[in-house]
CSV table of C-alpha atoms in Angstrom, one decimal:
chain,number,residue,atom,x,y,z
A,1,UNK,CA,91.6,30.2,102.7
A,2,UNK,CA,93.7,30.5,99.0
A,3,UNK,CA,93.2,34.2,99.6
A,4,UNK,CA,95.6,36.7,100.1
A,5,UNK,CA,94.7,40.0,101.6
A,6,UNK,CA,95.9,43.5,102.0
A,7,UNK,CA,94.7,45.8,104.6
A,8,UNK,CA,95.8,49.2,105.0
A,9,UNK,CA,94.4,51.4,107.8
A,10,UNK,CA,94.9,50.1,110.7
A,11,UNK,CA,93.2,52.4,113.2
A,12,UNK,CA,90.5,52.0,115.7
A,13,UNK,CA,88.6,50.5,113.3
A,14,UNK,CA,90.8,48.8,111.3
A,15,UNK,CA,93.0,47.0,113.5
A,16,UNK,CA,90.4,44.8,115.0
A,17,UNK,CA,88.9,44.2,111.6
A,18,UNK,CA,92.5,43.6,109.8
A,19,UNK,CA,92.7,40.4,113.4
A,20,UNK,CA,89.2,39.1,112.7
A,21,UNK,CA,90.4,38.6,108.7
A,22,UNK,CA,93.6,36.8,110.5
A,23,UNK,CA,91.1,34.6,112.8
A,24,UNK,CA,89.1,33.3,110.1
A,25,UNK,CA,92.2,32.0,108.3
A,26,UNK,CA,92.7,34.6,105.4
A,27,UNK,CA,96.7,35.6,105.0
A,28,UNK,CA,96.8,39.0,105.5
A,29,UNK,CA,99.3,41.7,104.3
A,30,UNK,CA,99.5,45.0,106.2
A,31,UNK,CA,99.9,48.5,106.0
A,32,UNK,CA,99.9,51.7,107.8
A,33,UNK,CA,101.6,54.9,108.5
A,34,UNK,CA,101.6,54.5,112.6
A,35,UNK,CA,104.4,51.5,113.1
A,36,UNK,CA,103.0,50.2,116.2
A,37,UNK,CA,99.6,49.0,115.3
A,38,UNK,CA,101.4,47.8,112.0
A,39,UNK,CA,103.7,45.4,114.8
A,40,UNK,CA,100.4,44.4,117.0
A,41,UNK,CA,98.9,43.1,113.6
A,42,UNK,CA,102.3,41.3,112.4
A,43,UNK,CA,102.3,39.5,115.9
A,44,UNK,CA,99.1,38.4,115.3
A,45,UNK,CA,100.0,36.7,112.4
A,46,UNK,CA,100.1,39.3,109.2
A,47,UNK,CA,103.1,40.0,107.0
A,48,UNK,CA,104.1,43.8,106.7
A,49,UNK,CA,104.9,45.8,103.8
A,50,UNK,CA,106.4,49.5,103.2
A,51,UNK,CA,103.6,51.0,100.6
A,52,UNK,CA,100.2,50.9,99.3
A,53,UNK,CA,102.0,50.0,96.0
A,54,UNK,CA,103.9,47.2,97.5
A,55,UNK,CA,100.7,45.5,99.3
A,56,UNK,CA,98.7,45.6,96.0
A,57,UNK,CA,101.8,43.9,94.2
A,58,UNK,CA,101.5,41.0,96.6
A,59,UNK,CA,97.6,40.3,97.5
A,60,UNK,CA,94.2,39.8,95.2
A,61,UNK,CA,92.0,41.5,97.7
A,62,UNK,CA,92.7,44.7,99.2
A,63,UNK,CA,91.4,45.9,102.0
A,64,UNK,CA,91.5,50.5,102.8
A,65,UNK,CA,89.8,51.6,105.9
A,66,UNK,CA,91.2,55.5,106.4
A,67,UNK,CA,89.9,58.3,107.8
A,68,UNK,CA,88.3,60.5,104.8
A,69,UNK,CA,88.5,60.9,100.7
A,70,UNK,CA,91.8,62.7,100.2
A,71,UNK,CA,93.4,59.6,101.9
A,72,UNK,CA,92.0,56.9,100.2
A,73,UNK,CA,92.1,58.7,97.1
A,74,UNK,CA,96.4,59.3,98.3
A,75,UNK,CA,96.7,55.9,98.8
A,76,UNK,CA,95.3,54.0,96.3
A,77,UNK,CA,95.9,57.0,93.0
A,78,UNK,CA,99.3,58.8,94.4
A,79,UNK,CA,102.5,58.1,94.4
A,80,UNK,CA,103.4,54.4,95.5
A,81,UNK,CA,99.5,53.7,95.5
A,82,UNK,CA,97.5,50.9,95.0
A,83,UNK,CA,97.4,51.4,90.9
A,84,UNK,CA,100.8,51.3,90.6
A,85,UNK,CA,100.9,47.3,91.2
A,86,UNK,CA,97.4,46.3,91.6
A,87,UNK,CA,97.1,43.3,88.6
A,88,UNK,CA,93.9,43.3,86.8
A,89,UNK,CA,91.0,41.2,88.0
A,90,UNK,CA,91.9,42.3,91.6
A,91,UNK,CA,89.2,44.4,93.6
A,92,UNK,CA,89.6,47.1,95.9
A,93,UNK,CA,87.0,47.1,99.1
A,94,UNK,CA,87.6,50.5,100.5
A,95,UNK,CA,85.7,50.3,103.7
A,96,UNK,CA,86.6,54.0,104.8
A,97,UNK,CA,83.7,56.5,105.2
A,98,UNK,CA,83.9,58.5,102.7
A,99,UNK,CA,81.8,60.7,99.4
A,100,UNK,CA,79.9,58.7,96.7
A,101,UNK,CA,81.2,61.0,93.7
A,102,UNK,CA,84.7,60.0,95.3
A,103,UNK,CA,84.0,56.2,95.3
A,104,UNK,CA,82.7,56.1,91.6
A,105,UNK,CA,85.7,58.3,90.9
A,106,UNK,CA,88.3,56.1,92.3
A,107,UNK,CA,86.1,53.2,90.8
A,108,UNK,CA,86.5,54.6,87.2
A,109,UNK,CA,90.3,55.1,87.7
A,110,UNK,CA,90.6,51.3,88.9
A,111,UNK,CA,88.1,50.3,85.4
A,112,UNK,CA,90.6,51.7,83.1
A,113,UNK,CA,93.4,49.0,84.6
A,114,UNK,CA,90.9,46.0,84.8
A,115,UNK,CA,90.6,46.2,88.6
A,116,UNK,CA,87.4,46.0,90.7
A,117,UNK,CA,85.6,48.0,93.4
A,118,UNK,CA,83.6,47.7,96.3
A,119,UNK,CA,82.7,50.7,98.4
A,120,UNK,CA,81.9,49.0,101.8
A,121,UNK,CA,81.4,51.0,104.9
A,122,UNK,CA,80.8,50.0,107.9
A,123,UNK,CA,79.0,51.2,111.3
A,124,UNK,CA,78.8,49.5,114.8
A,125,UNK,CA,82.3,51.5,116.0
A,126,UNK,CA,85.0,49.9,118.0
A,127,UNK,CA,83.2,47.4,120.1
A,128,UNK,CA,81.5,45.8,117.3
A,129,UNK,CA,84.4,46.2,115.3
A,130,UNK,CA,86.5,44.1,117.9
A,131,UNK,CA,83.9,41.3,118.2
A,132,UNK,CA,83.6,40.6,114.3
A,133,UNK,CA,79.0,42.3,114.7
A,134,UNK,CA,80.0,45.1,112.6
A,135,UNK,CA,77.0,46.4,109.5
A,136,UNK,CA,78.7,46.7,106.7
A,137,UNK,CA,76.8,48.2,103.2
A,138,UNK,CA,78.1,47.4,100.1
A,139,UNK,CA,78.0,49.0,96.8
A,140,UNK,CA,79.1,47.3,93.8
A,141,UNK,CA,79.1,44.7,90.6
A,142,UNK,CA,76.4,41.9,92.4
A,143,UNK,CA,79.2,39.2,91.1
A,144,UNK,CA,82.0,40.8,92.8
A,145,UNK,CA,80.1,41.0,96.0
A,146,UNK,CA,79.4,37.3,96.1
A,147,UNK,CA,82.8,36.2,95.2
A,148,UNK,CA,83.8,38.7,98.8
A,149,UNK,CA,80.9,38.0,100.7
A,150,UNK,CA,82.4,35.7,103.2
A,151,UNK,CA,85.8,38.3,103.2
A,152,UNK,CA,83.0,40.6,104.6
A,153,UNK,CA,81.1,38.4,106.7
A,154,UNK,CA,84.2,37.5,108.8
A,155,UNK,CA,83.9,40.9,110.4
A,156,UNK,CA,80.4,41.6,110.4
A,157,UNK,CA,76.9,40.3,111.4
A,158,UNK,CA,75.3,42.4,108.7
A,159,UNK,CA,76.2,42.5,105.6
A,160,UNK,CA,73.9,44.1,102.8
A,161,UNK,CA,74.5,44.8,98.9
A,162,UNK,CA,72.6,48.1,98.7
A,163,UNK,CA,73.8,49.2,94.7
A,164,UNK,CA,75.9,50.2,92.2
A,165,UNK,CA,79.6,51.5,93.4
A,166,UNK,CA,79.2,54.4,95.4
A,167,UNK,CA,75.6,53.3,97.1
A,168,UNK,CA,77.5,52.2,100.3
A,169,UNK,CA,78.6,55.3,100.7
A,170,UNK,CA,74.8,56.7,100.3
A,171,UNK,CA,74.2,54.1,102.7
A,172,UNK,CA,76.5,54.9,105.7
A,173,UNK,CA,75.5,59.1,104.9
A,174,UNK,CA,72.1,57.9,105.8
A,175,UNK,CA,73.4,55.9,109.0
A,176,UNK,CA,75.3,59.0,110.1
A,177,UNK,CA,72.3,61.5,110.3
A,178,UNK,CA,69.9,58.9,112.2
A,179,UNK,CA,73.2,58.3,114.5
A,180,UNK,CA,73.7,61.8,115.2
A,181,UNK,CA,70.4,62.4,115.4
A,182,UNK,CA,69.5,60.2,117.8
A,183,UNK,CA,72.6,61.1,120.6
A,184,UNK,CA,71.4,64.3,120.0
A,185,UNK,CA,68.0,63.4,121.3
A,186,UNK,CA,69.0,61.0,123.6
A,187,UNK,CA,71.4,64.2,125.3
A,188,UNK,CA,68.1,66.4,125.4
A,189,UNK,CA,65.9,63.9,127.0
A,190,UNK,CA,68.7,63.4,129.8
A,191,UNK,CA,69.9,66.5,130.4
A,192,UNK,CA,66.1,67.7,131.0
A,193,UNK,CA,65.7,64.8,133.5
A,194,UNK,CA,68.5,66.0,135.1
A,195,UNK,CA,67.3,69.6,135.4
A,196,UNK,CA,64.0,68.5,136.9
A,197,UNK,CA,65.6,66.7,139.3
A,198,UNK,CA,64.8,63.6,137.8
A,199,UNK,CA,67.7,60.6,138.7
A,200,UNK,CA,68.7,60.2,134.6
A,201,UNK,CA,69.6,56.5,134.7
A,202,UNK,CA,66.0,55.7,135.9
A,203,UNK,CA,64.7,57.5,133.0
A,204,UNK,CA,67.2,55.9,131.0
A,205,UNK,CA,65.5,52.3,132.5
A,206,UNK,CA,62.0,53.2,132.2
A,207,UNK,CA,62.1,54.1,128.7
A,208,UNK,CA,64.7,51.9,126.6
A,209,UNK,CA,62.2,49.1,126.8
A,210,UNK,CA,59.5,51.1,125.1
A,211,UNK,CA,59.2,53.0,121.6
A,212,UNK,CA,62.4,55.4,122.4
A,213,UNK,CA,64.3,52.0,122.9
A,214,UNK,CA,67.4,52.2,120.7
A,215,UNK,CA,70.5,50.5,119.8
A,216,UNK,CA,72.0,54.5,120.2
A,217,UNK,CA,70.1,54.6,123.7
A,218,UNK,CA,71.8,51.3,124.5
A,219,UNK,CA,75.2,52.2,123.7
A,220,UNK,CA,75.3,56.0,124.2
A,221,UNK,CA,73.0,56.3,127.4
A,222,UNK,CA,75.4,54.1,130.1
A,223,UNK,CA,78.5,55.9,129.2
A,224,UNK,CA,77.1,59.5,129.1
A,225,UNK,CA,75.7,58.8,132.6
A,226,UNK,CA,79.5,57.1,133.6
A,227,UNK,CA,80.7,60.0,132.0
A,228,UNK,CA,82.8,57.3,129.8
A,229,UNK,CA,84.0,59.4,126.9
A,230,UNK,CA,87.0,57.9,125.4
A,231,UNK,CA,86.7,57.2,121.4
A,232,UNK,CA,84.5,54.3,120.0
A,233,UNK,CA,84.2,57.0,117.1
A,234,UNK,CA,85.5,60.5,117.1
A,235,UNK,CA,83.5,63.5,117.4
A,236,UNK,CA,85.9,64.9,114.6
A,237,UNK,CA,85.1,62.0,112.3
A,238,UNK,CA,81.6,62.3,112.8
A,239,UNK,CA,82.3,66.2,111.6
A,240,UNK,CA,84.0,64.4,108.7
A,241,UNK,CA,81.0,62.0,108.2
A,242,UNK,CA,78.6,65.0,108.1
A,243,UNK,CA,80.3,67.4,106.2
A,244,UNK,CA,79.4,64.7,103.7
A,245,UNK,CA,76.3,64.4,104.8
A,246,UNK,CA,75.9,68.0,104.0
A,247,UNK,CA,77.8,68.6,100.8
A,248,UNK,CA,76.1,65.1,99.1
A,249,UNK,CA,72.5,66.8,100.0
A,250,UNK,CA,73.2,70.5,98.8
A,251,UNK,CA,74.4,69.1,95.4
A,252,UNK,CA,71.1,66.7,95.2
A,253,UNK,CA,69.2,70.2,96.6
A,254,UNK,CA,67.8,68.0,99.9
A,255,UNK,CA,67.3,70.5,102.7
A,256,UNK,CA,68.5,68.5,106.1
A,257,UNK,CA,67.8,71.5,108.7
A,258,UNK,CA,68.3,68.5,111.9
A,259,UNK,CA,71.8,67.3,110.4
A,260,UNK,CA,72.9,70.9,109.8
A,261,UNK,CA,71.8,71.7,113.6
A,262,UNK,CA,73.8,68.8,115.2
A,263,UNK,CA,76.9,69.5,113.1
A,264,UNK,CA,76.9,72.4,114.6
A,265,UNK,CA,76.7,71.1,117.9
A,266,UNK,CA,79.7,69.5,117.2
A,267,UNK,CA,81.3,72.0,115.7
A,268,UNK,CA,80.9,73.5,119.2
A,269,UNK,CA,82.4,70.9,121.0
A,270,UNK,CA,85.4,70.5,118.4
A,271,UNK,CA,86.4,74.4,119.3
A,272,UNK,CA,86.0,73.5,123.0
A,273,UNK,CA,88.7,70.9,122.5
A,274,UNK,CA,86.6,67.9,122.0
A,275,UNK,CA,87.0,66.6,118.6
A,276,UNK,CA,89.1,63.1,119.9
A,277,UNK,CA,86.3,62.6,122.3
A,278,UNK,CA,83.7,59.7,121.5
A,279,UNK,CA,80.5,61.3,119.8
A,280,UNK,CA,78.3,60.4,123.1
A,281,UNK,CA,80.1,63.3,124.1
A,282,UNK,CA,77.6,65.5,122.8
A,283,UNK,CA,75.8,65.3,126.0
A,284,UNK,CA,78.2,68.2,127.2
A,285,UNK,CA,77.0,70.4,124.6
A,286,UNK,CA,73.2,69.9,126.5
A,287,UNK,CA,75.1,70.1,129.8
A,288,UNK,CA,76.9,73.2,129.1
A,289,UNK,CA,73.4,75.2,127.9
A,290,UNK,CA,71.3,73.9,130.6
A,291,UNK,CA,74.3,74.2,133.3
A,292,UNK,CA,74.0,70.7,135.1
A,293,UNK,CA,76.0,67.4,134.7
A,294,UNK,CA,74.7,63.7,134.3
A,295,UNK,CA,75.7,61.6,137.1
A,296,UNK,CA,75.4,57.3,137.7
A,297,UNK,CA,72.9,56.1,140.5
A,298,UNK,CA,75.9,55.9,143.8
């Protein structure tokens, strides 16, 4: 492709995002702090490096997806970071999840050296992450985006310029409420099934094709009732998401009472040694007040 790519982050996220960059032919450069999913990505064709400095030394392009602000801020502005080596003209995308002050903070760091930013997160979790149908919203120079629009597209099916640097950000906050939101109702329509003695995957069937059908009833729904909750995305990075949420709205003075009630809901289930569990998870929360468990159809 004539492009060559760092990626550093290589969780659940970013692992199957940093392959589907290798599929479509880019040469990729890698970085993380956890060595083994740094290997799995070098045996899939990347090159390795030591440092955040030492990937921006070697690529045009470089790629953060990490789990909140202080890191992406660590790695790209501390020691051995990304503006250590980074050569003007280049562009960051940091697809982490993470504040819009931060982003245009970062951003205006980046400016003073000539180098570019996109803030580009994404939502779909690991399943669409793995099969290249992520949503990813971008904030950003218009010109920048186009020149990294196919970079994007090879691991999305959406992919949507939403603003200026920092609007991405805005963009996944809003995501993450109506996310949250709708588990949350999705747990509360179940769980009362269940307590009326109602068999919940039937309700589950009879509605998804009407106006409660969701893509969160979809995804969520089947695994609460298989009582499937291994991470496609963290209950404590959904804590992380809206503590955002949260901290963005009180500084624009937007009351969110539903967000604030489902954070603490998970808040809940974090001090009741849940906060790895996959967000769909929140169904216990429901279960635990109204003392009766979801089960599959035998």
């Amino acid at each position: 492709m004539g492009l060559k790519i760092g990626f550093i982050g290589l969780g659940i996220m970013g692992k199957p995002m940093s392959k589907n960059l290798l599929k479509a032919g880019y040469e990729l450069i890698v970085c993380d702090v956890t060595k083994a999913a740094v290997d799995e990505v070098v045996a899939a064709g990347a090159n390795r490096a030591a440092s955040p400095r030492e990937v921006a030394a070697q690529t045009e392009v470089i790629i953060t997806m990490l789990p909140n602000s202080p890191q992406v801020r660590q790695v790209v502005l501390g020691e051995n970071g990304l503006i250590e080596a980074a050569k003007a003209g280049s562009v960051l995308i940091d697809m982490s999840s993470i504040a819009p002050l931060v982003s245009r903070e970062i951003a205006a760091s980046l400016a003073e050296k000539g180098i570019e930013m996109l803030d580009a997160p994404v939502s779909g979790g690991e399943p669409k992450a793995i099969d290249a149908t992520l949503s990813i919203m971008v904030g950003g120079k218009k010109v920048v985006y186009n020149r990294l629009h196919p970079v994007l597209k090879a691991m999305a099916a959406s992919v949507v310029l939403v603003g200026d640097i920092g609007a991405g950000n805005v963009a996944k906050l809003a995501n993450q409420i109506i996310v949250a939101l709708n588990i949350a109702a999705v747990s509360e329509a179940l769980v009362l099934a269940a307590k009326a003695g109602v068999e919940p995957e039937l309700v589950y069937q009879a509605i998804r094709g009407g106006l409660a059908g969701s893509t969160v009833l979809d995804a969520k729904a089947p695994l609460m009732l298989e009582r499937k909750f291994n991470p496609g995305f963290r209950i404590g990075l959904h804590i992380k998401d809206l503590t955002n949420v949260l901290e963005t709205s009180h500084e624009l003075g937007v009351p969110l009472p539903l967000t604030a009630a489902v954070m603490e809901m998970l808040q809940a289930l974090k001090a009741d040694g849940l906060a790895g569990a996959d967000h769909g998870a929140l169904v216990q929360y429901y279960e635990k007040l109204a003392k009766v468990t979801l089960a599959p159809l035998a």
